[in-house]
Coordinates of C-alpha atoms in Angstrom, one line a residue:
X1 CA 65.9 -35.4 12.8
X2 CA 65.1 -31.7 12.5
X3 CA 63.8 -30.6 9.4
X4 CA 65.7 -27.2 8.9
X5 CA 64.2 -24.4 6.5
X6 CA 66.3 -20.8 5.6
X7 CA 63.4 -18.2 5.9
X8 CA 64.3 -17.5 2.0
X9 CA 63.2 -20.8 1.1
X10 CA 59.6 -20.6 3.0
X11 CA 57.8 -19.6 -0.1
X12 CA 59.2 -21.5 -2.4
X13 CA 59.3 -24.8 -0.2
X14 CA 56.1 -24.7 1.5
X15 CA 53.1 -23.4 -0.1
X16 CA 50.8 -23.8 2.8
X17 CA 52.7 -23.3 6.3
X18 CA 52.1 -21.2 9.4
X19 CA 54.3 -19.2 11.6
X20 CA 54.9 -19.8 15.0
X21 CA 56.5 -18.1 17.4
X22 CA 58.1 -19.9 20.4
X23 CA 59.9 -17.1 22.3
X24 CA 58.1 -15.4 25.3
X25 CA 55.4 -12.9 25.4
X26 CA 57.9 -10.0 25.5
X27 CA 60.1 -10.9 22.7
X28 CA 57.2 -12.0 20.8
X29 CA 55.5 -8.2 21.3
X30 CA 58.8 -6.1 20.4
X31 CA 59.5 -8.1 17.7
X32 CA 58.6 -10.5 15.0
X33 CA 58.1 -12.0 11.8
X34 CA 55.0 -10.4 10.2
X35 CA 52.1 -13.3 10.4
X36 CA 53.5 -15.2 13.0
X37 CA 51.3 -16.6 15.9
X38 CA 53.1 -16.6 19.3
X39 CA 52.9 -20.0 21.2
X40 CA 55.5 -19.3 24.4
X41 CA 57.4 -22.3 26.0
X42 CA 58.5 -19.9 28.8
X43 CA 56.6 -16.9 30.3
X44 CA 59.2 -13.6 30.4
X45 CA 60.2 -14.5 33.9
X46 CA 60.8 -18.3 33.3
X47 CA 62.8 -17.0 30.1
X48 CA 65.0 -14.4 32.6
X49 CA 65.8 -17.3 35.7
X50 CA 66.5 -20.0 32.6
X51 CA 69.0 -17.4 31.2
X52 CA 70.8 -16.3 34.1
X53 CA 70.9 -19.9 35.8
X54 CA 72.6 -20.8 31.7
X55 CA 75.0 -17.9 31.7
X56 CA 76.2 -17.9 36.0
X57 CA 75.7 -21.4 37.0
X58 CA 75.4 -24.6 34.9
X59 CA 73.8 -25.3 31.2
X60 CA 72.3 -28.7 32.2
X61 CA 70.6 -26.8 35.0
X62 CA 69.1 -24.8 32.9
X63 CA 68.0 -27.2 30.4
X64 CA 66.6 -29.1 33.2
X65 CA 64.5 -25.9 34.3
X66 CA 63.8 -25.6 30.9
X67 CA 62.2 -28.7 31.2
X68 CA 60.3 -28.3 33.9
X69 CA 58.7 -25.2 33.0
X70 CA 57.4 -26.6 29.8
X71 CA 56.4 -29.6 31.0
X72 CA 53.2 -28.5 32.5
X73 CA 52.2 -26.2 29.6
X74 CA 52.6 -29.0 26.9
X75 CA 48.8 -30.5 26.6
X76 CA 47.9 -26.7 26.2
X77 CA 50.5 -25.7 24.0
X78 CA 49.5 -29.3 21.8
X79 CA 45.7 -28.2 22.3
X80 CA 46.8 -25.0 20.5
X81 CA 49.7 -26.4 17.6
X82 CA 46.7 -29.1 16.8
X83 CA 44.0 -26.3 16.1
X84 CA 46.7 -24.4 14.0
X85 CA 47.8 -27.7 12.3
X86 CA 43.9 -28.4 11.3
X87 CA 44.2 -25.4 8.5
X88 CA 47.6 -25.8 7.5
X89 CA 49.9 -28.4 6.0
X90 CA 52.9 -27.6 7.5
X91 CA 54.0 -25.7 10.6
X92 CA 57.3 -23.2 11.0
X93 CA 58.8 -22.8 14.3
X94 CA 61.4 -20.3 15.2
X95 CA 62.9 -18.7 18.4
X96 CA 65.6 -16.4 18.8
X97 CA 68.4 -18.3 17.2
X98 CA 67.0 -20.9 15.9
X99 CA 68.2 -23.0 18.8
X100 CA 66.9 -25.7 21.5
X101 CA 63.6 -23.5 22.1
X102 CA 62.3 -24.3 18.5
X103 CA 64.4 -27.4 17.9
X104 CA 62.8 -29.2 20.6
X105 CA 59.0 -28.4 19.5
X106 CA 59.6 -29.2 16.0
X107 CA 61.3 -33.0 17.1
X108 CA 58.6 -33.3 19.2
X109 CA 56.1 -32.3 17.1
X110 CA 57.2 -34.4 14.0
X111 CA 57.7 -37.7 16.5
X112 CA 53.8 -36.9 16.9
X113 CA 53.3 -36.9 13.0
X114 CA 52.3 -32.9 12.9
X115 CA 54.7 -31.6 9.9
X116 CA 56.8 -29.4 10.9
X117 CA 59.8 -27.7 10.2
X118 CA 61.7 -24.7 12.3
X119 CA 63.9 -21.9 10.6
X120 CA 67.6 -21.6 10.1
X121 CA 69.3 -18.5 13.0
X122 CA 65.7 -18.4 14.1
X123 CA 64.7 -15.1 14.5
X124 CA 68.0 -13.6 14.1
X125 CA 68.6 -15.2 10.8
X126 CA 65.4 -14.0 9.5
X127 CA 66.8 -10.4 9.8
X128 CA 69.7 -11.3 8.4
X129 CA 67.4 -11.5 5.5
X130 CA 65.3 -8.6 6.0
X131 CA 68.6 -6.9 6.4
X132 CA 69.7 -8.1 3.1
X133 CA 66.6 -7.9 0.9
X134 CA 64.9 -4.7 1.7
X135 CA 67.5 -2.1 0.3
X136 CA 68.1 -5.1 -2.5
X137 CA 64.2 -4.3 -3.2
X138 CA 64.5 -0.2 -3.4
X139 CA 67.0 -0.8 -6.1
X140 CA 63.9 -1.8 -8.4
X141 CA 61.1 0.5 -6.8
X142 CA 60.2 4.1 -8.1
X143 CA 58.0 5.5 -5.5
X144 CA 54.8 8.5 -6.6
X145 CA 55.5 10.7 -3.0
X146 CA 52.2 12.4 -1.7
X147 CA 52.9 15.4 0.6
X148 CA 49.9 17.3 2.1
X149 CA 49.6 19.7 4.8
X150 CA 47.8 18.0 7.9
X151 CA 44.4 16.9 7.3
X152 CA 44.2 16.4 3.9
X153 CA 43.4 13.1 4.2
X154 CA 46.6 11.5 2.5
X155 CA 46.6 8.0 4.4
X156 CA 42.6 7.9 3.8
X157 CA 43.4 8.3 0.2
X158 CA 46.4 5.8 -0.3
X159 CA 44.2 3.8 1.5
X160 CA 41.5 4.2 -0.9
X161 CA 44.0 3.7 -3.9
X162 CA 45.3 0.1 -2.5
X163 CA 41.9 -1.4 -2.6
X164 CA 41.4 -0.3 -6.4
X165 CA 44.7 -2.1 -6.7
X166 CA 47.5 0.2 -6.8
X167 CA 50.4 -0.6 -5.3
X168 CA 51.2 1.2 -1.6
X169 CA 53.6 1.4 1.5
X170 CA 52.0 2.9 4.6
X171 CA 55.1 4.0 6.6
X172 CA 52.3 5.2 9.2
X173 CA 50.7 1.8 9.7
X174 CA 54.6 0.4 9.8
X175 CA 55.4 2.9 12.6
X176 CA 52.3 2.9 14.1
X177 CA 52.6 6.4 14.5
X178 CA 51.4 9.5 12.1
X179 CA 54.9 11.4 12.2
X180 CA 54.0 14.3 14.4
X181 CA 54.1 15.2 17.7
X182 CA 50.1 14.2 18.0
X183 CA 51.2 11.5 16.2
X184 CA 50.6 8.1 18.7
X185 CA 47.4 9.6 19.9
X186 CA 44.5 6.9 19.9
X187 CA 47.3 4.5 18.3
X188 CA 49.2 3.2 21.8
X189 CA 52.9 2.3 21.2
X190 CA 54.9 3.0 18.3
X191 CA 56.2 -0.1 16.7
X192 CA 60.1 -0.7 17.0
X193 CA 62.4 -0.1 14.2
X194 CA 62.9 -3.9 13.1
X195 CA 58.9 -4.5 12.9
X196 CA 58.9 -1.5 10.8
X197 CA 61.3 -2.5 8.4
X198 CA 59.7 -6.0 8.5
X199 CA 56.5 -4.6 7.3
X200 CA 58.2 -2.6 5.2
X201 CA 59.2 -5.5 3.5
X202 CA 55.8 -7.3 3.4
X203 CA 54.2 -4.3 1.7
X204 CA 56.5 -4.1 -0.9
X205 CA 57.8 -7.9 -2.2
X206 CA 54.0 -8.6 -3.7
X207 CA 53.5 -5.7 -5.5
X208 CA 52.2 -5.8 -9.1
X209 CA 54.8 -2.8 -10.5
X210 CA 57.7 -1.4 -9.6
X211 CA 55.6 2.3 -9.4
X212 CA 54.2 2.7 -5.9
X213 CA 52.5 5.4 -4.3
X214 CA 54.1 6.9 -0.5
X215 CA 53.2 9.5 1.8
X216 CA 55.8 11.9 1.9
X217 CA 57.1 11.7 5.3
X218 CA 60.3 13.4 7.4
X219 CA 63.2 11.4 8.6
X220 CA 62.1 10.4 11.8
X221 CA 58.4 8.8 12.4
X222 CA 58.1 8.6 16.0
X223 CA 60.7 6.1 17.6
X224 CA 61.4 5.2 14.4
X225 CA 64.2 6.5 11.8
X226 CA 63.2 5.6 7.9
X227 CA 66.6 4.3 6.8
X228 CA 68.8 6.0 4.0
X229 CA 67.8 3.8 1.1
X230 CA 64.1 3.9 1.4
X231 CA 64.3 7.3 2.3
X232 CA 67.1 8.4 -0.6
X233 CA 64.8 6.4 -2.9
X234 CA 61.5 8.5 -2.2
X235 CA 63.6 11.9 -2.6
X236 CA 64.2 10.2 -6.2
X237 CA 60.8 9.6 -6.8
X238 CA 58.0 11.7 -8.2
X239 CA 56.4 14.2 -5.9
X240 CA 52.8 15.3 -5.9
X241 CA 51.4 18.1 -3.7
X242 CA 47.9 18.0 -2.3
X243 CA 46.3 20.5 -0.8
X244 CA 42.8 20.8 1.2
X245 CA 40.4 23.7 2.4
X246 CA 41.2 24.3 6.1
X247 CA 37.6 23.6 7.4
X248 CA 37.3 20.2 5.9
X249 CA 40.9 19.0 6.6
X250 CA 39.7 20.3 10.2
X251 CA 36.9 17.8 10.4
X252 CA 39.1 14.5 9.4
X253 CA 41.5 15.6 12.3
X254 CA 38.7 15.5 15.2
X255 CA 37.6 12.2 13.4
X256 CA 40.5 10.8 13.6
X257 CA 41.7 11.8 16.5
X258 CA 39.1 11.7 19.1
X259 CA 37.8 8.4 18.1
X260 CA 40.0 6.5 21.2
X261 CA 38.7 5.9 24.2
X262 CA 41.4 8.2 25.9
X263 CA 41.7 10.9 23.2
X264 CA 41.3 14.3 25.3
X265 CA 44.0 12.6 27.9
X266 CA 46.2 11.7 25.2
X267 CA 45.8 15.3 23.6
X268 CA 46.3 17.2 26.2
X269 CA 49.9 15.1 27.1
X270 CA 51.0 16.0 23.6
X271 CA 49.8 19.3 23.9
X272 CA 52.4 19.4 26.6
X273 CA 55.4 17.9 24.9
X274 CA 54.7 20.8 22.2
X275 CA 54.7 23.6 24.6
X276 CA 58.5 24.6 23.9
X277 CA 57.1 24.9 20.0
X278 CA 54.4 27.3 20.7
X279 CA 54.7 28.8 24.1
X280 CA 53.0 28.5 27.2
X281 CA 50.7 30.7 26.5
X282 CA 49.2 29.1 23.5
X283 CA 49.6 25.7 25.3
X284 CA 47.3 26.8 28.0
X285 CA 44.7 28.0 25.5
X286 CA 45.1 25.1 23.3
X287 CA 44.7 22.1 26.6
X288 CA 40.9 24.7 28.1
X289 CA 39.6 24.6 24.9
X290 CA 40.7 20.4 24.5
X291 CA 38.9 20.2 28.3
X292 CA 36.3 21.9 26.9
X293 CA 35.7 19.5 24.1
X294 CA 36.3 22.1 21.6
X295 CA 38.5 20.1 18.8
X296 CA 37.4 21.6 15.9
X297 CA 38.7 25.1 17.3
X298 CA 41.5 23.4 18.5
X299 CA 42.3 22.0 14.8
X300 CA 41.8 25.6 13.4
X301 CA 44.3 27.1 15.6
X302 CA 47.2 24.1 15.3
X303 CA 47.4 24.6 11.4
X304 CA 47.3 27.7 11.4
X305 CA 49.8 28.7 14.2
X306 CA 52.1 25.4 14.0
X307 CA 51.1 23.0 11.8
X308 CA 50.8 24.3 7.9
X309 CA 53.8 27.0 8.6
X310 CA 55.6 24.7 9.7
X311 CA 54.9 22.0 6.9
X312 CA 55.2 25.0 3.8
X313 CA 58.4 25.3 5.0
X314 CA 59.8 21.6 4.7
X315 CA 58.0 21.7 1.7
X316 CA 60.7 24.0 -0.1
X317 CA 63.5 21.5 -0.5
X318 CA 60.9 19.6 -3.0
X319 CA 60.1 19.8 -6.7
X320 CA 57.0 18.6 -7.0
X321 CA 55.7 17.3 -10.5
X322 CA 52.0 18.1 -9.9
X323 CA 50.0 19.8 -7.2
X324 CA 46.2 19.7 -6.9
X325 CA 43.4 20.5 -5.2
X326 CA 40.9 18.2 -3.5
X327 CA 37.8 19.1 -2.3
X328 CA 37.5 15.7 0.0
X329 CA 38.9 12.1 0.1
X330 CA 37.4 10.6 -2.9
X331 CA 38.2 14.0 -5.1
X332 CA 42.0 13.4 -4.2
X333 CA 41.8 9.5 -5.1
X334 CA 40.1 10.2 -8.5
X335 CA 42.9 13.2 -9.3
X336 CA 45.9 10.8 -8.2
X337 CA 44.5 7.9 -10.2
X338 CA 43.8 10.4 -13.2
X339 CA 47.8 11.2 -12.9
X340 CA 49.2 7.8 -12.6
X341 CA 47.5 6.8 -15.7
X342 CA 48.4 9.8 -17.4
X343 CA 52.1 10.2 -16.4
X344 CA 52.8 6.4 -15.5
X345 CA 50.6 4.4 -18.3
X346 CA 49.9 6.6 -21.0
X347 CA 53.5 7.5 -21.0
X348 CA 54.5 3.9 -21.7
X349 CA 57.0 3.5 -18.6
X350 CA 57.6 -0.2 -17.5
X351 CA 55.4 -1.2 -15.0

């Protein structure tokens, strides 16, 4: 008997469970529900021979490769089910569809007294859900947009704010990307667009108010595209401006962005990618003084050349209710907090 569950229902149903993942490596890594802990039956290349065998020759073959191919992973995949099951009361399985991947682990794991229960559609009826609940959500949210020219330490000070217990998306953390043509440097692969909108979604359904800060952002964030009704929703939101002095907003940049182990390689690729912005010229100068290890000078020359014109200008299609001046990171938390409380709380709006 297999003891179905509707993603929905997890929270409500199951107050101590964990996630597990039963689809290969590869599915696993593009995409998947926030939490989860992947546990493959099939390696990608078992997964690919299993499928074509099922779709061009015979299902029973397949199943029977299936088979096989677990088979002699099964006392590590126990080992590893049994350490999981040691902290937990219950254990959710899913797979793609919800189908004989996950329905076989969860028999088997019940006939061997480990509670567990494996989701309805799998992984594709969990985005039926995302799909369904995150615009449902944005109905409710009023999102306080922070814009900023680059280096102004926005994300640092959102970051700041959500551990004095404001409520905050990170679309950067979500895309795993900063927005801009530097933007993946030090940070590897931008996430795809359904693990962003799954995070998304995670940020947002335990917040404390329906008033939560943003950083202003364009359409696009790397790979990913922000869609209409989270981005519709910040354009109805407050907007505050920050702004920095050049040197300091200078500093956080080479911080931030030469603290990978690749960082002048990385630089120097997306100094290339921006050459038809600036020239060739000013990409030449920009990649001998990056060889050089000259970042600071580097920083200097990017805001002022490309990327504050550039950003002033986008920033003319916004009202902003408040701009201010910081003179660091913790200057622009206290100022944000100081507005909040006096345009959110003192003003009586329900949180």
């Amino acid at each position: 008997m297999f003891k179905l569950i509707e993603y929905k229902d997890l929270e409500k149903t199951l107050k101590d469970y964990a996630l597990i993942d039963v689809r290969s490596e590869k599915e696993f890594n593009e995409n998947t529900i926030p939490g989860a802990i992947n546990i493959p039956l099939f390696t990608d290349e078992e997964r690919e021979k299993i499928g074509t065998v099922y779709i061009n020759e015979s299902i029973e073959k397949a199943k029977k490769m299936g088979i096989e191919a677990v088979s002699k992973k099964l006392p590590h995949i126990y080992e590893r089910i049994t350490e999981i099951y040691k902290d937990h009361k219950n254990l959710v399985f899913f797979c793609a569809r919800g189908g004989m991947r996950s329905a076989s682990i969860t028999s088997l794991m019940n006939a061997l007294s480990i509670s567990s229960y494996r989701i309805k559609g799998g992984y594709k009826g969990y985005r039926e859900f995302i799909n369904k609940e995150l615009p449902k959500i944005h109905e409710e949210v009023k999102y306080i947009v922070v814009h900023g020219t680059t280096g102004c330490g926005k994300t640092e000070i959102l970051n700041k704010i959500k551990e004095e217990g404001y409520d905050v998306v990170d679309l950067e953390y979500a895309a795993n990307h900063r927005g801009s043509l530097l933007g993946s440097v030090g940070l590897g692969r931008c996430r795809s667009q359904k693990m962003f909108e799954s995070i998304v979604y995670e940020q947002l359904k335990n917040r404390k108010t329906n008033y939560v800060f943003i950083e202003g952002e364009s359409k696009r964030i790397g790979n990913i595209i922000i869609p209409s009704y989270i981005f519709d929703t910040m354009t109805e939101g407050y907007h505050i401006y920050v702004e920095g002095n050049m040197e300091n907003r200078a500093k956080l940049l080479v911080k931030e962005y030469t603290k990978g182990e690749n960082a002048k390689e990385e630089i120097l690729s997306s100094l290339n990618r921006m050459e038809k912005y600036m020239g060739k010229k000013k990409r030449e100068a920009y990649s001998e003084l990056v060889n050089e290890e000259k970042y600071y000078e580097v920083c200097i020359e990017l805001m002022k050349n490309y990327y504050d014109p550039m950003y002033l200008n986008s920033m003319k299609k916004h009202d902003f209710n408040n701009s201010i001046y910081i003179e660091d990171v913790e200057d622009g938390i206290h100022k944000l907090i100081h507005w909040y409380k006096d345009n959110i709380i003192n003003k009586h709006d329900e949180l």
